[in-house]
Amino acid sequence: MNLAGIDIIFKIAAVGLITAIINYILEKSDKKEIATLVTLTGLIMVLAMVVSMIADLFSSLKTMLALF
Amino acid sequence: MFIKVILLAFAGVIASLALKQIKPELAIFSAMGAGILILFAVLGEISGVVATFMTLTKQAESFGGGDILTSIVKIIGIGYVTEYSASVCDDFGSSSLAKKVQLGGKVSIFLISLPVVFSVIESVAKLSA
């Protein structure tokens, strides 16, 4: 995970935007249940990204500050 | 380094604003991501300071300052993490949880600083006796 970059934030924003667009299309073609599934997958992807970043943060804290 | 922190903050704010109308929960995640990246940028600097402190205490090992420094570094780390998670809880809207996290941080800092206080008192007692 490129820690220094801003691209992670824009990746999260991109995932949000794409899921919103797909939701809009699916709702217009009255497929409501698939829309909710797409929202769920987008949320889970972003969650996985953020959790992995938190894991990296805590591991570097442990090594640098001898915290735990 | 500070410029990077400002850039990351702006990027996080823009992303969370863009996502707020469409998907409010993703806005909070983008804010969290930006916070984590800023912490990484700052952590690099803090580790430099800690390294120089370590070398200092190596020379000053004679009067037994080593363990005090490790507790100081631990307190820095704890303050660091509790402040971040408290602000994330605030972002998510539950300020009561944020206060609980801060309480936990204070208690753990107090527990860590206890031996240091005892060692100071002992040294004072030794001097006076």
JSON list of C-alpha atoms in Angstrom, two decimals:
[
{"chain": "A", "resi": 1, "resn": "MET", "atom": "CA", "xyz": [0.00, 0.00, 0.00]},
{"chain": "A", "resi": 2, "resn": "ASN", "atom": "CA", "xyz": [1.66, 3.26, -1.05]},
{"chain": "A", "resi": 3, "resn": "LEU", "atom": "CA", "xyz": [1.56, 5.03, 2.29]},
{"chain": "A", "resi": 4, "resn": "ALA", "atom": "CA", "xyz": [2.80, 8.41, 1.28]},
{"chain": "A", "resi": 5, "resn": "GLY", "atom": "CA", "xyz": [0.36, 8.93, -1.52]},
{"chain": "A", "resi": 6, "resn": "ILE", "atom": "CA", "xyz": [-2.93, 10.75, -1.67]},
{"chain": "A", "resi": 7, "resn": "ASP", "atom": "CA", "xyz": [-4.10, 8.16, -4.18]},
{"chain": "A", "resi": 8, "resn": "ILE", "atom": "CA", "xyz": [-5.64, 6.04, -1.46]},
{"chain": "A", "resi": 9, "resn": "ILE", "atom": "CA", "xyz": [-8.08, 8.81, -0.60]},
{"chain": "A", "resi": 10, "resn": "PHE", "atom": "CA", "xyz": [-8.98, 9.28, -4.23]},
{"chain": "A", "resi": 11, "resn": "LYS", "atom": "CA", "xyz": [-9.35, 5.52, -4.59]},
{"chain": "A", "resi": 12, "resn": "ILE", "atom": "CA", "xyz": [-11.92, 5.54, -1.80]},
{"chain": "A", "resi": 13, "resn": "ALA", "atom": "CA", "xyz": [-13.71, 8.48, -3.40]},
{"chain": "A", "resi": 14, "resn": "ALA", "atom": "CA", "xyz": [-13.66, 6.72, -6.78]},
{"chain": "A", "resi": 15, "resn": "VAL", "atom": "CA", "xyz": [-15.17, 3.57, -5.31]},
{"chain": "A", "resi": 16, "resn": "GLY", "atom": "CA", "xyz": [-17.91, 5.66, -3.73]},
{"chain": "A", "resi": 17, "resn": "LEU", "atom": "CA", "xyz": [-18.68, 7.51, -6.93]},
{"chain": "A", "resi": 18, "resn": "ILE", "atom": "CA", "xyz": [-18.73, 4.36, -9.06]},
{"chain": "A", "resi": 19, "resn": "THR", "atom": "CA", "xyz": [-21.05, 2.56, -6.68]},
{"chain": "A", "resi": 20, "resn": "ALA", "atom": "CA", "xyz": [-23.34, 5.61, -6.65]},
{"chain": "A", "resi": 21, "resn": "ILE", "atom": "CA", "xyz": [-23.49, 5.71, -10.46]},
{"chain": "A", "resi": 22, "resn": "ILE", "atom": "CA", "xyz": [-24.12, 1.97, -10.75]},
{"chain": "A", "resi": 23, "resn": "ASN", "atom": "CA", "xyz": [-26.82, 2.29, -8.10]},
{"chain": "A", "resi": 24, "resn": "TYR", "atom": "CA", "xyz": [-28.47, 5.06, -10.03]},
{"chain": "A", "resi": 25, "resn": "ILE", "atom": "CA", "xyz": [-28.48, 3.02, -13.24]},
{"chain": "A", "resi": 26, "resn": "LEU", "atom": "CA", "xyz": [-29.77, -0.09, -11.51]},
{"chain": "A", "resi": 27, "resn": "GLU", "atom": "CA", "xyz": [-32.54, 1.86, -9.78]},
{"chain": "A", "resi": 28, "resn": "LYS", "atom": "CA", "xyz": [-33.61, 3.43, -13.03]},
{"chain": "A", "resi": 29, "resn": "SER", "atom": "CA", "xyz": [-33.88, -0.02, -14.66]},
{"chain": "A", "resi": 30, "resn": "ASP", "atom": "CA", "xyz": [-35.91, -1.04, -11.55]},
{"chain": "A", "resi": 31, "resn": "LYS", "atom": "CA", "xyz": [-33.46, -3.70, -10.23]},
{"chain": "A", "resi": 32, "resn": "LYS", "atom": "CA", "xyz": [-33.55, -2.53, -6.60]},
{"chain": "A", "resi": 33, "resn": "GLU", "atom": "CA", "xyz": [-32.10, -5.69, -5.00]},
{"chain": "A", "resi": 34, "resn": "ILE", "atom": "CA", "xyz": [-28.95, -5.64, -7.19]},
{"chain": "A", "resi": 35, "resn": "ALA", "atom": "CA", "xyz": [-28.50, -1.95, -6.31]},
{"chain": "A", "resi": 36, "resn": "THR", "atom": "CA", "xyz": [-28.36, -2.75, -2.60]},
{"chain": "A", "resi": 37, "resn": "LEU", "atom": "CA", "xyz": [-25.84, -5.52, -3.34]},
{"chain": "A", "resi": 38, "resn": "VAL", "atom": "CA", "xyz": [-23.64, -3.09, -5.25]},
{"chain": "A", "resi": 39, "resn": "THR", "atom": "CA", "xyz": [-23.78, -0.63, -2.37]},
{"chain": "A", "resi": 40, "resn": "LEU", "atom": "CA", "xyz": [-22.77, -3.39, 0.01]},
{"chain": "A", "resi": 41, "resn": "THR", "atom": "CA", "xyz": [-19.79, -4.46, -2.09]},
{"chain": "A", "resi": 42, "resn": "GLY", "atom": "CA", "xyz": [-18.59, -0.86, -2.45]},
{"chain": "A", "resi": 43, "resn": "LEU", "atom": "CA", "xyz": [-18.81, -0.37, 1.28]},
{"chain": "A", "resi": 44, "resn": "ILE", "atom": "CA", "xyz": [-16.95, -3.62, 1.99]},
{"chain": "A", "resi": 45, "resn": "MET", "atom": "CA", "xyz": [-14.17, -2.71, -0.46]},
{"chain": "A", "resi": 46, "resn": "VAL", "atom": "CA", "xyz": [-13.64, 0.66, 1.17]},
{"chain": "A", "resi": 47, "resn": "LEU", "atom": "CA", "xyz": [-13.80, -0.98, 4.59]},
{"chain": "A", "resi": 48, "resn": "ALA", "atom": "CA", "xyz": [-11.09, -3.47, 3.59]},
{"chain": "A", "resi": 49, "resn": "MET", "atom": "CA", "xyz": [-8.86, -0.63, 2.37]},
{"chain": "A", "resi": 50, "resn": "VAL", "atom": "CA", "xyz": [-9.27, 1.39, 5.55]},
{"chain": "A", "resi": 51, "resn": "VAL", "atom": "CA", "xyz": [-8.75, -1.63, 7.79]},
{"chain": "A", "resi": 52, "resn": "SER", "atom": "CA", "xyz": [-5.54, -2.56, 6.02]},
{"chain": "A", "resi": 53, "resn": "MET", "atom": "CA", "xyz": [-4.31, 1.03, 6.43]},
{"chain": "A", "resi": 54, "resn": "ILE", "atom": "CA", "xyz": [-5.14, 0.91, 10.14]},
{"chain": "A", "resi": 55, "resn": "ALA", "atom": "CA", "xyz": [-3.24, -2.37, 10.41]},
{"chain": "A", "resi": 56, "resn": "ASP", "atom": "CA", "xyz": [-0.20, -0.79, 8.74]},
{"chain": "A", "resi": 57, "resn": "LEU", "atom": "CA", "xyz": [-0.47, 2.19, 11.08]},
{"chain": "A", "resi": 58, "resn": "PHE", "atom": "CA", "xyz": [-0.56, 0.07, 14.22]},
{"chain": "A", "resi": 59, "resn": "SER", "atom": "CA", "xyz": [2.30, -2.15, 13.08]},
{"chain": "A", "resi": 60, "resn": "SER", "atom": "CA", "xyz": [4.53, 0.87, 12.36]},
{"chain": "A", "resi": 61, "resn": "LEU", "atom": "CA", "xyz": [3.51, 2.37, 15.72]},
{"chain": "A", "resi": 62, "resn": "LYS", "atom": "CA", "xyz": [4.54, -0.87, 17.40]},
{"chain": "A", "resi": 63, "resn": "THR", "atom": "CA", "xyz": [7.94, -0.90, 15.72]},
{"chain": "A", "resi": 64, "resn": "MET", "atom": "CA", "xyz": [8.73, 2.80, 16.08]},
{"chain": "A", "resi": 65, "resn": "LEU", "atom": "CA", "xyz": [7.33, 3.67, 19.49]},
{"chain": "A", "resi": 66, "resn": "ALA", "atom": "CA", "xyz": [7.53, 0.20, 21.12]},
{"chain": "A", "resi": 67, "resn": "LEU", "atom": "CA", "xyz": [3.93, 0.82, 22.09]},
{"chain": "A", "resi": 68, "resn": "PHE", "atom": "CA", "xyz": [2.31, -2.57, 22.74]},
{"chain": "B", "resi": 1, "resn": "MET", "atom": "CA", "xyz": [6.81, 17.43, 5.49]},
{"chain": "B", "resi": 2, "resn": "PHE", "atom": "CA", "xyz": [4.23, 19.89, 6.70]},
{"chain": "B", "resi": 3, "resn": "ILE", "atom": "CA", "xyz": [3.17, 20.65, 3.15]},
{"chain": "B", "resi": 4, "resn": "LYS", "atom": "CA", "xyz": [2.35, 16.97, 2.71]},
{"chain": "B", "resi": 5, "resn": "VAL", "atom": "CA", "xyz": [0.16, 17.05, 5.80]},
{"chain": "B", "resi": 6, "resn": "ILE", "atom": "CA", "xyz": [-1.76, 20.05, 4.45]},
{"chain": "B", "resi": 7, "resn": "LEU", "atom": "CA", "xyz": [-2.18, 18.42, 1.04]},
{"chain": "B", "resi": 8, "resn": "LEU", "atom": "CA", "xyz": [-3.43, 15.20, 2.60]},
{"chain": "B", "resi": 9, "resn": "ALA", "atom": "CA", "xyz": [-5.91, 17.12, 4.73]},
{"chain": "B", "resi": 10, "resn": "PHE", "atom": "CA", "xyz": [-7.26, 19.02, 1.73]},
{"chain": "B", "resi": 11, "resn": "ALA", "atom": "CA", "xyz": [-7.56, 15.83, -0.31]},
{"chain": "B", "resi": 12, "resn": "GLY", "atom": "CA", "xyz": [-9.42, 14.14, 2.51]},
{"chain": "B", "resi": 13, "resn": "VAL", "atom": "CA", "xyz": [-11.79, 17.07, 2.93]},
{"chain": "B", "resi": 14, "resn": "ILE", "atom": "CA", "xyz": [-12.52, 17.25, -0.81]},
{"chain": "B", "resi": 15, "resn": "ALA", "atom": "CA", "xyz": [-13.13, 13.52, -1.06]},
{"chain": "B", "resi": 16, "resn": "SER", "atom": "CA", "xyz": [-15.42, 13.43, 1.97]},
{"chain": "B", "resi": 17, "resn": "LEU", "atom": "CA", "xyz": [-17.36, 16.46, 0.71]},
{"chain": "B", "resi": 18, "resn": "ALA", "atom": "CA", "xyz": [-17.78, 14.89, -2.71]},
{"chain": "B", "resi": 19, "resn": "LEU", "atom": "CA", "xyz": [-18.99, 11.68, -1.13]},
{"chain": "B", "resi": 20, "resn": "LYS", "atom": "CA", "xyz": [-21.22, 13.32, 1.47]},
{"chain": "B", "resi": 21, "resn": "GLN", "atom": "CA", "xyz": [-24.16, 13.93, -0.85]},
{"chain": "B", "resi": 22, "resn": "ILE", "atom": "CA", "xyz": [-23.89, 10.56, -2.56]},
{"chain": "B", "resi": 23, "resn": "LYS", "atom": "CA", "xyz": [-22.83, 8.17, 0.22]},
{"chain": "B", "resi": 24, "resn": "PRO", "atom": "CA", "xyz": [-22.44, 9.66, 3.72]},
{"chain": "B", "resi": 25, "resn": "GLU", "atom": "CA", "xyz": [-20.77, 6.58, 5.22]},
{"chain": "B", "resi": 26, "resn": "LEU", "atom": "CA", "xyz": [-18.03, 6.57, 2.56]},
{"chain": "B", "resi": 27, "resn": "ALA", "atom": "CA", "xyz": [-17.35, 10.23, 3.36]},
{"chain": "B", "resi": 28, "resn": "ILE", "atom": "CA", "xyz": [-16.40, 9.22, 6.89]},
{"chain": "B", "resi": 29, "resn": "PHE", "atom": "CA", "xyz": [-14.13, 6.47, 5.55]},
{"chain": "B", "resi": 30, "resn": "SER", "atom": "CA", "xyz": [-12.30, 8.88, 3.28]},
{"chain": "B", "resi": 31, "resn": "ALA", "atom": "CA", "xyz": [-11.80, 11.22, 6.25]},
{"chain": "B", "resi": 32, "resn": "MET", "atom": "CA", "xyz": [-10.41, 8.28, 8.23]},
{"chain": "B", "resi": 33, "resn": "GLY", "atom": "CA", "xyz": [-8.07, 7.39, 5.37]},
{"chain": "B", "resi": 34, "resn": "ALA", "atom": "CA", "xyz": [-6.76, 10.93, 5.19]},
{"chain": "B", "resi": 35, "resn": "GLY", "atom": "CA", "xyz": [-6.23, 10.92, 8.96]},
{"chain": "B", "resi": 36, "resn": "ILE", "atom": "CA", "xyz": [-4.25, 7.71, 8.77]},
{"chain": "B", "resi": 37, "resn": "LEU", "atom": "CA", "xyz": [-2.04, 9.07, 5.99]},
{"chain": "B", "resi": 38, "resn": "ILE", "atom": "CA", "xyz": [-1.37, 12.25, 7.98]},
{"chain": "B", "resi": 39, "resn": "LEU", "atom": "CA", "xyz": [-0.46, 10.13, 10.99]},
{"chain": "B", "resi": 40, "resn": "PHE", "atom": "CA", "xyz": [2.02, 8.21, 8.84]},
{"chain": "B", "resi": 41, "resn": "ALA", "atom": "CA", "xyz": [3.61, 11.46, 7.67]},
{"chain": "B", "resi": 42, "resn": "VAL", "atom": "CA", "xyz": [3.93, 12.70, 11.25]},
{"chain": "B", "resi": 43, "resn": "LEU", "atom": "CA", "xyz": [5.06, 9.30, 12.54]},
{"chain": "B", "resi": 44, "resn": "GLY", "atom": "CA", "xyz": [8.14, 9.45, 10.33]},
{"chain": "B", "resi": 45, "resn": "GLU", "atom": "CA", "xyz": [9.18, 12.69, 12.00]},
{"chain": "B", "resi": 46, "resn": "ILE", "atom": "CA", "xyz": [8.46, 11.45, 15.52]},
{"chain": "B", "resi": 47, "resn": "SER", "atom": "CA", "xyz": [10.55, 8.31, 14.99]},
{"chain": "B", "resi": 48, "resn": "GLY", "atom": "CA", "xyz": [13.51, 10.56, 14.14]},
{"chain": "B", "resi": 49, "resn": "VAL", "atom": "CA", "xyz": [13.06, 12.42, 17.41]},
{"chain": "B", "resi": 50, "resn": "VAL", "atom": "CA", "xyz": [12.74, 9.17, 19.31]},
{"chain": "B", "resi": 51, "resn": "ALA", "atom": "CA", "xyz": [15.95, 7.85, 17.75]},
{"chain": "B", "resi": 52, "resn": "THR", "atom": "CA", "xyz": [17.90, 10.93, 18.86]},
{"chain": "B", "resi": 53, "resn": "PHE", "atom": "CA", "xyz": [16.40, 10.59, 22.34]},
{"chain": "B", "resi": 54, "resn": "MET", "atom": "CA", "xyz": [17.51, 6.98, 22.44]},
{"chain": "B", "resi": 55, "resn": "THR", "atom": "CA", "xyz": [21.09, 7.93, 21.61]},
{"chain": "B", "resi": 56, "resn": "LEU", "atom": "CA", "xyz": [21.00, 10.64, 24.29]},
{"chain": "B", "resi": 57, "resn": "THR", "atom": "CA", "xyz": [19.90, 8.21, 26.98]},
{"chain": "B", "resi": 58, "resn": "LYS", "atom": "CA", "xyz": [22.60, 5.76, 25.88]},
{"chain": "B", "resi": 59, "resn": "GLN", "atom": "CA", "xyz": [25.17, 8.31, 27.10]},
{"chain": "B", "resi": 60, "resn": "ALA", "atom": "CA", "xyz": [23.12, 9.29, 30.16]},
{"chain": "B", "resi": 61, "resn": "GLU", "atom": "CA", "xyz": [22.66, 5.65, 31.23]},
{"chain": "B", "resi": 62, "resn": "SER", "atom": "CA", "xyz": [24.70, 6.30, 34.37]},
{"chain": "B", "resi": 63, "resn": "PHE", "atom": "CA", "xyz": [21.82, 7.72, 36.46]},
{"chain": "B", "resi": 64, "resn": "GLY", "atom": "CA", "xyz": [19.36, 5.10, 35.14]},
{"chain": "B", "resi": 65, "resn": "GLY", "atom": "CA", "xyz": [17.26, 7.35, 32.85]},
{"chain": "B", "resi": 66, "resn": "GLY", "atom": "CA", "xyz": [16.65, 4.53, 30.32]},
{"chain": "B", "resi": 67, "resn": "ASP", "atom": "CA", "xyz": [13.32, 3.16, 31.54]},
{"chain": "B", "resi": 68, "resn": "ILE", "atom": "CA", "xyz": [11.91, 6.63, 32.07]},
{"chain": "B", "resi": 69, "resn": "LEU", "atom": "CA", "xyz": [12.48, 7.42, 28.41]},
{"chain": "B", "resi": 70, "resn": "THR", "atom": "CA", "xyz": [10.74, 4.28, 27.17]},
{"chain": "B", "resi": 71, "resn": "SER", "atom": "CA", "xyz": [7.67, 5.21, 29.23]},
{"chain": "B", "resi": 72, "resn": "ILE", "atom": "CA", "xyz": [7.79, 8.74, 27.82]},
{"chain": "B", "resi": 73, "resn": "VAL", "atom": "CA", "xyz": [7.86, 7.34, 24.29]},
{"chain": "B", "resi": 74, "resn": "LYS", "atom": "CA", "xyz": [5.00, 5.01, 25.17]},
{"chain": "B", "resi": 75, "resn": "ILE", "atom": "CA", "xyz": [2.97, 7.92, 26.52]},
{"chain": "B", "resi": 76, "resn": "ILE", "atom": "CA", "xyz": [3.57, 9.80, 23.27]},
{"chain": "B", "resi": 77, "resn": "GLY", "atom": "CA", "xyz": [2.32, 6.80, 21.32]},
{"chain": "B", "resi": 78, "resn": "ILE", "atom": "CA", "xyz": [-0.75, 6.39, 23.50]},
{"chain": "B", "resi": 79, "resn": "GLY", "atom": "CA", "xyz": [-1.65, 10.06, 23.27]},
{"chain": "B", "resi": 80, "resn": "TYR", "atom": "CA", "xyz": [-1.16, 9.82, 19.53]},
{"chain": "B", "resi": 81, "resn": "VAL", "atom": "CA", "xyz": [-3.51, 6.87, 19.08]},
{"chain": "B", "resi": 82, "resn": "THR", "atom": "CA", "xyz": [-6.20, 7.94, 21.52]},
{"chain": "B", "resi": 83, "resn": "GLU", "atom": "CA", "xyz": [-6.45, 11.40, 19.99]},
{"chain": "B", "resi": 84, "resn": "TYR", "atom": "CA", "xyz": [-6.86, 9.90, 16.53]},
{"chain": "B", "resi": 85, "resn": "SER", "atom": "CA", "xyz": [-9.48, 7.33, 17.51]},
{"chain": "B", "resi": 86, "resn": "ALA", "atom": "CA", "xyz": [-11.38, 9.89, 19.61]},
{"chain": "B", "resi": 87, "resn": "SER", "atom": "CA", "xyz": [-11.62, 12.22, 16.61]},
{"chain": "B", "resi": 88, "resn": "VAL", "atom": "CA", "xyz": [-12.70, 9.32, 14.40]},
{"chain": "B", "resi": 89, "resn": "CYS", "atom": "CA", "xyz": [-15.47, 8.52, 16.89]},
{"chain": "B", "resi": 90, "resn": "ASP", "atom": "CA", "xyz": [-16.47, 12.18, 16.76]},
{"chain": "B", "resi": 91, "resn": "ASP", "atom": "CA", "xyz": [-16.55, 11.98, 12.97]},
{"chain": "B", "resi": 92, "resn": "PHE", "atom": "CA", "xyz": [-18.88, 9.02, 13.20]},
{"chain": "B", "resi": 93, "resn": "GLY", "atom": "CA", "xyz": [-21.17, 11.15, 15.36]},
{"chain": "B", "resi": 94, "resn": "SER", "atom": "CA", "xyz": [-20.89, 9.36, 18.69]},
{"chain": "B", "resi": 95, "resn": "SER", "atom": "CA", "xyz": [-19.13, 11.88, 20.93]},
{"chain": "B", "resi": 96, "resn": "SER", "atom": "CA", "xyz": [-19.84, 9.81, 24.05]},
{"chain": "B", "resi": 97, "resn": "LEU", "atom": "CA", "xyz": [-17.67, 7.03, 22.59]},
{"chain": "B", "resi": 98, "resn": "ALA", "atom": "CA", "xyz": [-14.92, 9.56, 21.90]},
{"chain": "B", "resi": 99, "resn": "LYS", "atom": "CA", "xyz": [-14.96, 10.63, 25.54]},
{"chain": "B", "resi": 100, "resn": "LYS", "atom": "CA", "xyz": [-14.74, 6.99, 26.62]},
{"chain": "B", "resi": 101, "resn": "VAL", "atom": "CA", "xyz": [-11.70, 6.50, 24.40]},
{"chain": "B", "resi": 102, "resn": "GLN", "atom": "CA", "xyz": [-10.07, 9.58, 25.87]},
{"chain": "B", "resi": 103, "resn": "LEU", "atom": "CA", "xyz": [-10.80, 8.29, 29.36]},
{"chain": "B", "resi": 104, "resn": "GLY", "atom": "CA", "xyz": [-9.14, 4.99, 28.47]},
{"chain": "B", "resi": 105, "resn": "GLY", "atom": "CA", "xyz": [-6.12, 6.83, 27.11]},
{"chain": "B", "resi": 106, "resn": "LYS", "atom": "CA", "xyz": [-5.79, 8.90, 30.27]},
{"chain": "B", "resi": 107, "resn": "VAL", "atom": "CA", "xyz": [-6.01, 5.83, 32.47]},
{"chain": "B", "resi": 108, "resn": "SER", "atom": "CA", "xyz": [-3.37, 3.95, 30.47]},
{"chain": "B", "resi": 109, "resn": "ILE", "atom": "CA", "xyz": [-1.04, 6.96, 30.53]},
{"chain": "B", "resi": 110, "resn": "PHE", "atom": "CA", "xyz": [-1.48, 7.18, 34.27]},
{"chain": "B", "resi": 111, "resn": "LEU", "atom": "CA", "xyz": [-0.69, 3.49, 34.66]},
{"chain": "B", "resi": 112, "resn": "ILE", "atom": "CA", "xyz": [2.49, 3.85, 32.62]},
{"chain": "B", "resi": 113, "resn": "SER", "atom": "CA", "xyz": [3.67, 6.93, 34.47]},
{"chain": "B", "resi": 114, "resn": "LEU", "atom": "CA", "xyz": [3.20, 5.33, 37.90]},
{"chain": "B", "resi": 115, "resn": "PRO", "atom": "CA", "xyz": [6.61, 3.57, 38.09]},
{"chain": "B", "resi": 116, "resn": "VAL", "atom": "CA", "xyz": [8.35, 6.74, 36.99]},
{"chain": "B", "resi": 117, "resn": "VAL", "atom": "CA", "xyz": [6.79, 8.64, 39.88]},
{"chain": "B", "resi": 118, "resn": "PHE", "atom": "CA", "xyz": [7.81, 5.92, 42.28]},
{"chain": "B", "resi": 119, "resn": "SER", "atom": "CA", "xyz": [11.41, 5.94, 41.06]},
{"chain": "B", "resi": 120, "resn": "VAL", "atom": "CA", "xyz": [11.58, 9.72, 41.46]},
{"chain": "B", "resi": 121, "resn": "ILE", "atom": "CA", "xyz": [10.25, 9.49, 45.02]},
{"chain": "B", "resi": 122, "resn": "GLU", "atom": "CA", "xyz": [12.72, 6.73, 45.85]},
{"chain": "B", "resi": 123, "resn": "SER", "atom": "CA", "xyz": [15.65, 8.75, 44.55]},
{"chain": "B", "resi": 124, "resn": "VAL", "atom": "CA", "xyz": [14.50, 11.76, 46.58]},
{"chain": "B", "resi": 125, "resn": "ALA", "atom": "CA", "xyz": [14.16, 9.57, 49.67]},
{"chain": "B", "resi": 126, "resn": "LYS", "atom": "CA", "xyz": [17.65, 8.20, 49.07]},
{"chain": "B", "resi": 127, "resn": "LEU", "atom": "CA", "xyz": [19.06, 11.73, 48.81]},
{"chain": "B", "resi": 128, "resn": "SER", "atom": "CA", "xyz": [17.35, 12.95, 51.96]},
{"chain": "B", "resi": 129, "resn": "ALA", "atom": "CA", "xyz": [18.05, 9.85, 54.08]}
]
